[in-house]
Tab-separated table of C-alpha atoms in Angstrom:
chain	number	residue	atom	x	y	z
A	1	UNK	CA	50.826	163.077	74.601
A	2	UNK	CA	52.225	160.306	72.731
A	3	UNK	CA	49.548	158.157	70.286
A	4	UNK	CA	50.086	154.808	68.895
A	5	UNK	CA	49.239	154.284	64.975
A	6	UNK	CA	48.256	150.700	63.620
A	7	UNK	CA	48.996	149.606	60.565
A	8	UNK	CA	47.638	147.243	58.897
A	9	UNK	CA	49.592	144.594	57.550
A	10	UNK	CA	49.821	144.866	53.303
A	11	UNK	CA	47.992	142.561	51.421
A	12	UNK	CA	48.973	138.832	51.183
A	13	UNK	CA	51.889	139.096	53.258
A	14	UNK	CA	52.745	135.818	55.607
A	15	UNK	CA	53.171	136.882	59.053
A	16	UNK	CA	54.919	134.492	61.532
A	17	UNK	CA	54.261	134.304	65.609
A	18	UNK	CA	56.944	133.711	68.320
A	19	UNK	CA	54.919	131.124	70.661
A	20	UNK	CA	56.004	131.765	74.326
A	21	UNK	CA	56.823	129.172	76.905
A	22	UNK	CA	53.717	129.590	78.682
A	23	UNK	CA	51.857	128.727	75.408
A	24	UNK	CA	52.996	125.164	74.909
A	25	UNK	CA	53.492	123.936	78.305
A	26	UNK	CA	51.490	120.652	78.227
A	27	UNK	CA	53.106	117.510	78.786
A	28	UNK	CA	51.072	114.281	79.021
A	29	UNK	CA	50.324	112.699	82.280
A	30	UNK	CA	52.567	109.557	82.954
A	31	UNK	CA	49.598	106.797	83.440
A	32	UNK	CA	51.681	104.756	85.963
A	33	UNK	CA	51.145	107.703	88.402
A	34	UNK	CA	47.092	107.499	87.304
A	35	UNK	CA	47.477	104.010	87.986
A	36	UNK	CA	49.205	104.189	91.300
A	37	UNK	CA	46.913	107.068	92.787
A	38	UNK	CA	44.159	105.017	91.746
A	39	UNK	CA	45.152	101.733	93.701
A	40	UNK	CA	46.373	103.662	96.607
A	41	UNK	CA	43.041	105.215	97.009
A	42	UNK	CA	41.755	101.219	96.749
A	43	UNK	CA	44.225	100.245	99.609
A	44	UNK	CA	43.060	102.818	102.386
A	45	UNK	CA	40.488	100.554	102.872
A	46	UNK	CA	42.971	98.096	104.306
A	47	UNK	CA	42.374	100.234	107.633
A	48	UNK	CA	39.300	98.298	108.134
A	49	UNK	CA	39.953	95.301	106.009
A	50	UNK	CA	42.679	93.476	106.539
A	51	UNK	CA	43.222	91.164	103.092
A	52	UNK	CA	44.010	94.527	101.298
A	53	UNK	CA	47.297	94.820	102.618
A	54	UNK	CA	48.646	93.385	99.747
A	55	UNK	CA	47.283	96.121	97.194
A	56	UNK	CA	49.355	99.140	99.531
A	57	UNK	CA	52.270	97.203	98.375
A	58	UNK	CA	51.431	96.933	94.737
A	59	UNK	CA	50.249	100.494	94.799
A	60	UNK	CA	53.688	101.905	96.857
A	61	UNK	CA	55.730	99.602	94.219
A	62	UNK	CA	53.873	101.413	91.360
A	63	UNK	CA	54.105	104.772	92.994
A	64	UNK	CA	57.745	104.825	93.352
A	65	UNK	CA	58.645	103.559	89.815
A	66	UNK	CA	56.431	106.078	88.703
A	67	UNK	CA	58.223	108.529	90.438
A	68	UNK	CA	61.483	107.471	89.070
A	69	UNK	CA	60.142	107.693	85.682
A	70	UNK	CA	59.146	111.122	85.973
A	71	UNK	CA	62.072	112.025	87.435
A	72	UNK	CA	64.455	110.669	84.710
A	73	UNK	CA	62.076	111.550	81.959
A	74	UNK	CA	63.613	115.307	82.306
A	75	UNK	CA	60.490	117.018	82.077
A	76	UNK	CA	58.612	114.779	78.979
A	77	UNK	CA	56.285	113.811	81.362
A	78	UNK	CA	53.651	115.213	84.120
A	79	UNK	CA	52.271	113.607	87.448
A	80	UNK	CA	54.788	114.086	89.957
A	81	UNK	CA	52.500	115.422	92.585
A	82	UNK	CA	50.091	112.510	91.593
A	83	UNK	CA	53.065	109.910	92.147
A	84	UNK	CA	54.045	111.258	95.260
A	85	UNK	CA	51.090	111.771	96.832
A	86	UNK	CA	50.024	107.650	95.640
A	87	UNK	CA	53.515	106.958	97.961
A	88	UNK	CA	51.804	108.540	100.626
A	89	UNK	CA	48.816	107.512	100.928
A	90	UNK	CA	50.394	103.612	100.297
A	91	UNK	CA	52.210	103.997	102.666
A	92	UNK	CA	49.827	105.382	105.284
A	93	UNK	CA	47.264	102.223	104.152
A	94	UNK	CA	50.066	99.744	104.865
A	95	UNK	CA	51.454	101.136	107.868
A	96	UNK	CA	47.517	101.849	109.624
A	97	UNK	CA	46.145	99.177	108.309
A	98	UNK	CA	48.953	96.778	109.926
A	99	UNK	CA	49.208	98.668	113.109
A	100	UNK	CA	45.704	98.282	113.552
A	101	UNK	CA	45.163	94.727	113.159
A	102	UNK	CA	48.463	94.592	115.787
A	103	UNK	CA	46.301	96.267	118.264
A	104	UNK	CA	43.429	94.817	117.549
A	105	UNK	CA	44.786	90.977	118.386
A	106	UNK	CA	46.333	92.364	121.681
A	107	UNK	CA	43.340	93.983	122.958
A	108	UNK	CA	40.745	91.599	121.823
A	109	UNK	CA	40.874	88.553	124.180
A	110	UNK	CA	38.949	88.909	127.249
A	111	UNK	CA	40.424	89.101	130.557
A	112	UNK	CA	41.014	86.362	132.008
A	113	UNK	CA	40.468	83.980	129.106
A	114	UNK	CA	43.115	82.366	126.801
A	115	UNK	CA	43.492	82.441	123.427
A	116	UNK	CA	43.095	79.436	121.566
A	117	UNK	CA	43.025	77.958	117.681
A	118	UNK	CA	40.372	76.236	116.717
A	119	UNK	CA	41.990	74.151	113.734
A	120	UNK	CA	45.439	73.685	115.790
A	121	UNK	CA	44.386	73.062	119.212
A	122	UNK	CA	41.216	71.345	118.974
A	123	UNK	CA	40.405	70.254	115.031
A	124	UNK	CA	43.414	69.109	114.293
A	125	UNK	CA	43.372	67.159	117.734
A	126	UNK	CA	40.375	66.023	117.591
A	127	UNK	CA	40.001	62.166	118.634
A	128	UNK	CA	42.196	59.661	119.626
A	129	UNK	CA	42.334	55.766	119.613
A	130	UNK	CA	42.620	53.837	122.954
A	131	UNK	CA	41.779	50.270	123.489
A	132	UNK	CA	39.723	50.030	120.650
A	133	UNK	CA	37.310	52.978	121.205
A	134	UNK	CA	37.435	56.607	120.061
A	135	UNK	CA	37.949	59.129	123.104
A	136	UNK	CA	39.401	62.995	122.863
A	137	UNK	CA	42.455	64.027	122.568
A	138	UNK	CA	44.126	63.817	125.755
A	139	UNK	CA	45.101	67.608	125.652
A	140	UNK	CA	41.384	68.193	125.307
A	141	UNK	CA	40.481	66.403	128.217
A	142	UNK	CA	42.937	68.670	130.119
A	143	UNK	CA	41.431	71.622	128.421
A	144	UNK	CA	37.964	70.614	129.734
A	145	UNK	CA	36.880	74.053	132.322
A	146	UNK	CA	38.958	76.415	130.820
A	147	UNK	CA	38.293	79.662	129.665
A	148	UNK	CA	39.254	80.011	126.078
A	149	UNK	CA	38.543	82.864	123.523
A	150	UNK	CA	38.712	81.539	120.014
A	151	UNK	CA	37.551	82.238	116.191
A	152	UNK	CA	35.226	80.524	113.627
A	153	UNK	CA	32.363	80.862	111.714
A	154	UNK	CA	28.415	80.384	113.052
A	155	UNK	CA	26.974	77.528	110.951
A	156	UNK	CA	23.226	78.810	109.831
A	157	UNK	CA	20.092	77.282	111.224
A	158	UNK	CA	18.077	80.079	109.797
A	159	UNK	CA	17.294	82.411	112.758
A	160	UNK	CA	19.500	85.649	112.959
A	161	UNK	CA	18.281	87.070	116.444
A	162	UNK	CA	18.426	86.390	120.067
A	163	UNK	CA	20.226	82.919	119.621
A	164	UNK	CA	20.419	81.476	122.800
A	165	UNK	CA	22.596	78.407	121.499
A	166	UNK	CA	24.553	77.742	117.796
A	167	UNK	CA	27.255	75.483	116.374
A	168	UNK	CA	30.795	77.418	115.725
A	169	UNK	CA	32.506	75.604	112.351
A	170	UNK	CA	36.461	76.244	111.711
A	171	UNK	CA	36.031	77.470	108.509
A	172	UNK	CA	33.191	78.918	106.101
A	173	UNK	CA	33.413	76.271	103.715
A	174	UNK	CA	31.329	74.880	106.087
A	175	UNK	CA	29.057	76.968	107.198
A	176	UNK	CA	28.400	78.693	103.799
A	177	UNK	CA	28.309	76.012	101.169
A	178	UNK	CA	25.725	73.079	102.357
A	179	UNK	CA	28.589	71.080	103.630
A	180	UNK	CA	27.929	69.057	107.088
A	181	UNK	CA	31.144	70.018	109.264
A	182	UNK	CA	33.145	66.866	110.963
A	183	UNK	CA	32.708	66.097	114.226
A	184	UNK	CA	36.135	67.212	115.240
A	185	UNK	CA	35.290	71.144	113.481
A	186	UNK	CA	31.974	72.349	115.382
A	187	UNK	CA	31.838	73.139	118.274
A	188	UNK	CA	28.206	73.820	119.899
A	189	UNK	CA	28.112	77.325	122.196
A	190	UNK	CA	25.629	77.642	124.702
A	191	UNK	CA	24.678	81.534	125.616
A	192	UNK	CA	24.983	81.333	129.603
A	193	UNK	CA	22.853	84.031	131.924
A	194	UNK	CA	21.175	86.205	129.824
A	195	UNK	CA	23.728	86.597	127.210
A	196	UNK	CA	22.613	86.090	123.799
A	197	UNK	CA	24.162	86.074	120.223
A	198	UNK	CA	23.038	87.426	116.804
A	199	UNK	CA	24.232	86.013	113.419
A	200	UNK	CA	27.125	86.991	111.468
A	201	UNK	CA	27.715	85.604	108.339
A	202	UNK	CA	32.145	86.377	108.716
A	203	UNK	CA	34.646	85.586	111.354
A	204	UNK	CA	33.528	85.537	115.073
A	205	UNK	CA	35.489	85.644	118.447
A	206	UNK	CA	33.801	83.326	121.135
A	207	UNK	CA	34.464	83.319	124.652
A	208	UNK	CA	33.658	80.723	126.771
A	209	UNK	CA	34.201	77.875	129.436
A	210	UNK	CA	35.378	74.419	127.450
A	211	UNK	CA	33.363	71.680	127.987
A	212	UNK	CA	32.774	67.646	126.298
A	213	UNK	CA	29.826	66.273	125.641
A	214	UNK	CA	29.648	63.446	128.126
A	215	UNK	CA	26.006	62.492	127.180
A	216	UNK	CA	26.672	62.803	123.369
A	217	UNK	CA	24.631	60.226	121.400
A	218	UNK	CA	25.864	60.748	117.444
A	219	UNK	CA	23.575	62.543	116.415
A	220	UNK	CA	23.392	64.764	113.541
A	221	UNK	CA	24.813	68.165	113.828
A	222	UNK	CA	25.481	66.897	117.864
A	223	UNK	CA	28.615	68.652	119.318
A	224	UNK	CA	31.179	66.769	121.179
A	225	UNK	CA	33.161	69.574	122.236
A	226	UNK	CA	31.273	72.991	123.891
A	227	UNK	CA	31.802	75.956	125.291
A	228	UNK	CA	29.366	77.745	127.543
A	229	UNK	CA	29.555	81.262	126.115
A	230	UNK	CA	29.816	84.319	127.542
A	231	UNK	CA	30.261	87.089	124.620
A	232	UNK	CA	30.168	86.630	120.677
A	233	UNK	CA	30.969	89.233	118.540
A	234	UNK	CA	32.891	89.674	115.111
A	235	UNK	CA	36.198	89.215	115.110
A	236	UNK	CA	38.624	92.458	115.333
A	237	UNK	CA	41.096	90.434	113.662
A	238	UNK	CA	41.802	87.644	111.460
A	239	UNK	CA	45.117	86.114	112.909
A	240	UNK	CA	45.168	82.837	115.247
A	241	UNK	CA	47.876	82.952	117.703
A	242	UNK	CA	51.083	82.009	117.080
A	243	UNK	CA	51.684	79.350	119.554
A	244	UNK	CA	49.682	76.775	120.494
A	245	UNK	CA	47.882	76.637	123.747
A	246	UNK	CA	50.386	75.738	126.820
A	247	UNK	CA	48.146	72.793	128.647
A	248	UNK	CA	51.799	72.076	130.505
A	249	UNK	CA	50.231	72.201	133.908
A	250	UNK	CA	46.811	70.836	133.112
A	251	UNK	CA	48.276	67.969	130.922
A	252	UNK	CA	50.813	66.856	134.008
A	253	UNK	CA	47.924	67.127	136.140
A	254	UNK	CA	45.892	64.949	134.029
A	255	UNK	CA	48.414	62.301	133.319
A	256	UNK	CA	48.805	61.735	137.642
A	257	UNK	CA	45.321	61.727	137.708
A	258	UNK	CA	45.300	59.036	135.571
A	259	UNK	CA	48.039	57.115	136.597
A	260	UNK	CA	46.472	57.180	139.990
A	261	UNK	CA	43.376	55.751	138.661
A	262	UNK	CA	45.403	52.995	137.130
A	263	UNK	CA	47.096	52.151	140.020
A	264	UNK	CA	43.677	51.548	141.792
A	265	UNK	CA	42.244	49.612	139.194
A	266	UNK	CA	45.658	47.365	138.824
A	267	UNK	CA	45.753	46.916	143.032
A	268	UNK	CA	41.775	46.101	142.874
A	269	UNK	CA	42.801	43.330	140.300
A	270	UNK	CA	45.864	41.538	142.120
A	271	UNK	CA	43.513	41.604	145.118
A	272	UNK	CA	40.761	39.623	143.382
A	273	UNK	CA	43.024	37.082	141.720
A	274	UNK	CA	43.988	35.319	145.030
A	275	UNK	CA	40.077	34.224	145.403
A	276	UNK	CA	39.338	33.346	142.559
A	277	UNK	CA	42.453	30.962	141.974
A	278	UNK	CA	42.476	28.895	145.806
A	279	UNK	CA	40.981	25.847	145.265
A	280	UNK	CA	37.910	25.504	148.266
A	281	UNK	CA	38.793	22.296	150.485
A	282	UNK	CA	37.910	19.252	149.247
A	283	UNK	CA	36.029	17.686	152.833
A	284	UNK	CA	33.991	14.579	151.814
A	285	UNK	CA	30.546	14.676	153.521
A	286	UNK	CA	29.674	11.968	156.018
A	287	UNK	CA	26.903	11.425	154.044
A	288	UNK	CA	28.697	10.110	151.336
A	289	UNK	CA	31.006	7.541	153.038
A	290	UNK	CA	30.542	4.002	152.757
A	291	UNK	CA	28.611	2.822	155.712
A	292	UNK	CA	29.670	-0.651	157.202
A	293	UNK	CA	28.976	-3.723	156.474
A	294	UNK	CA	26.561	-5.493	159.192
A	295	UNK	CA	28.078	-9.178	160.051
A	296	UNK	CA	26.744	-12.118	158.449
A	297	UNK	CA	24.487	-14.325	160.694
């Protein structure tokens, strides 16, 4: 049996300690990583909103430099895992949050309704000069009993529930800021059946029948343009479609129509000039002759 004696070190002298690795292995945490974990925690919530998009690509920009950093620092600095996993979860922000809002403007039109912008095809439309008065656009005209699915914003009258009717703006400046939208931006829905609507304060998708205002007076806050609604809810996505709406067929039917009517009206006038320019015969009355002279006595 083998025992171990300690001795004491003597008085006063220095003694001197060998650190191991393992003691000293800190190494400071690279702050672009912090900063890039940070934002790409941020961006997952471009899943649901769409306007983040932009921070998963500042946040996968930082993450990667960071990870070059680290990587060419040699070992000075720490947050590799932290950099890599910022990468991934950029990435998986950008990649859901875009595929999303993809599927979400495929799948959110009704069936058997057409997509349509409000500011391209009907603001930016709007009214057009003929003869002196102010009428729609023609393409309007043509649009009039079609089923359209568009976007806007519900201008606010102050009730929230149960809204049988409502005026849809183009944008929120406005609905939310006082402003009194143009003629050619609101649009007044009308719930049909016993469909209602509730307000939303953001971006809604309407679907409805087009319709004008044939009995519209001027009035304040009076639509021109309507659509009898059929389902209002908020919008799935932000996007307006790419192309305008194709009114091809309804515009060439349209454009006979009203060349047909022309024709009338032009064959109703030619018909009328005749009797109005032929003289009537000028017969002098008997009554009006000179009668004869009776002979002198």
């Amino acid at each position: 049996m083998s025992t171990s004696t300690l001795v004491a070190p003597a008085p006063g002298a220095v003694q001197f300690h060998e650190p191991s690795p393992e003691e000293f292995n800190y190494r400071p945490m690279s702050m672009l990583a912090v900063l890039a974990f940070a934002l790409s925690l941020l961006s997952l919530t471009t899943l649901a909103l769409w306007f983040m998009l932009p921070l998963a690509v500042v946040s996968l920009v930082l993450a990667v430099v960071a990870v070059v950093r680290i990587r060419s620092a040699r070992g000075e600095y720490s947050g590799m895992k932290l950099a890599s996993s910022a990468v991934f979860l950029s990435v998986l922000a950008f990649a859901g949050g875009l595929g999303y809002q993809v599927y979400a403007y495929q799948t959110e039109v009704l069936e058997g309704y057409e997509r349509v912008s409000f500011s391209r095809d009907i603001s930016d439309k709007g009214l057009v000069t003929y003869e002196g008065n102010q009428l729609p656009h023609p393409d309007l005209i043509t649009m009039e009993g079609k089923k359209i699915f568009l976007k806007g914003f519900m201008y606010p009258t102050g009730q929230v529930f149960g809204l049988k009717s409502f005026l849809l703006v183009k944008d929120s400046d406005q609905c939310c800021f006082g402003g009194e939208p143009k003629l050619v931006d609101m649009l007044g829905v009308y719930m049909k059946g016993a469909n209602l609507a509730d307000f939303y304060s953001g971006r809604v998708s309407v679907a409805g029948t087009f319709r004008i205002n044939r009995e519209y007076k001027g009035g304040k806050l009076e639509a021109l343009f309507q659509l009898d609604g059929v389902e209002v809810k908020p919008s799935a996505s932000d996007f307006d479609p790419v192309k305008p709406v194709d009114l091809t067929a309804e515009r060439a039917t349209f454009e006979a129509k009203m060349k047909e009517v022309a024709a009338e009206q032009e064959a109703a006038k030619l018909k009328a000039e005749p009797a109005a320019s032929t003289p009537a015969a000028a017969e002098r009355p008997a009554s009006e002759s000179k009668p004869a002279e009776m002979p002198q006595p």
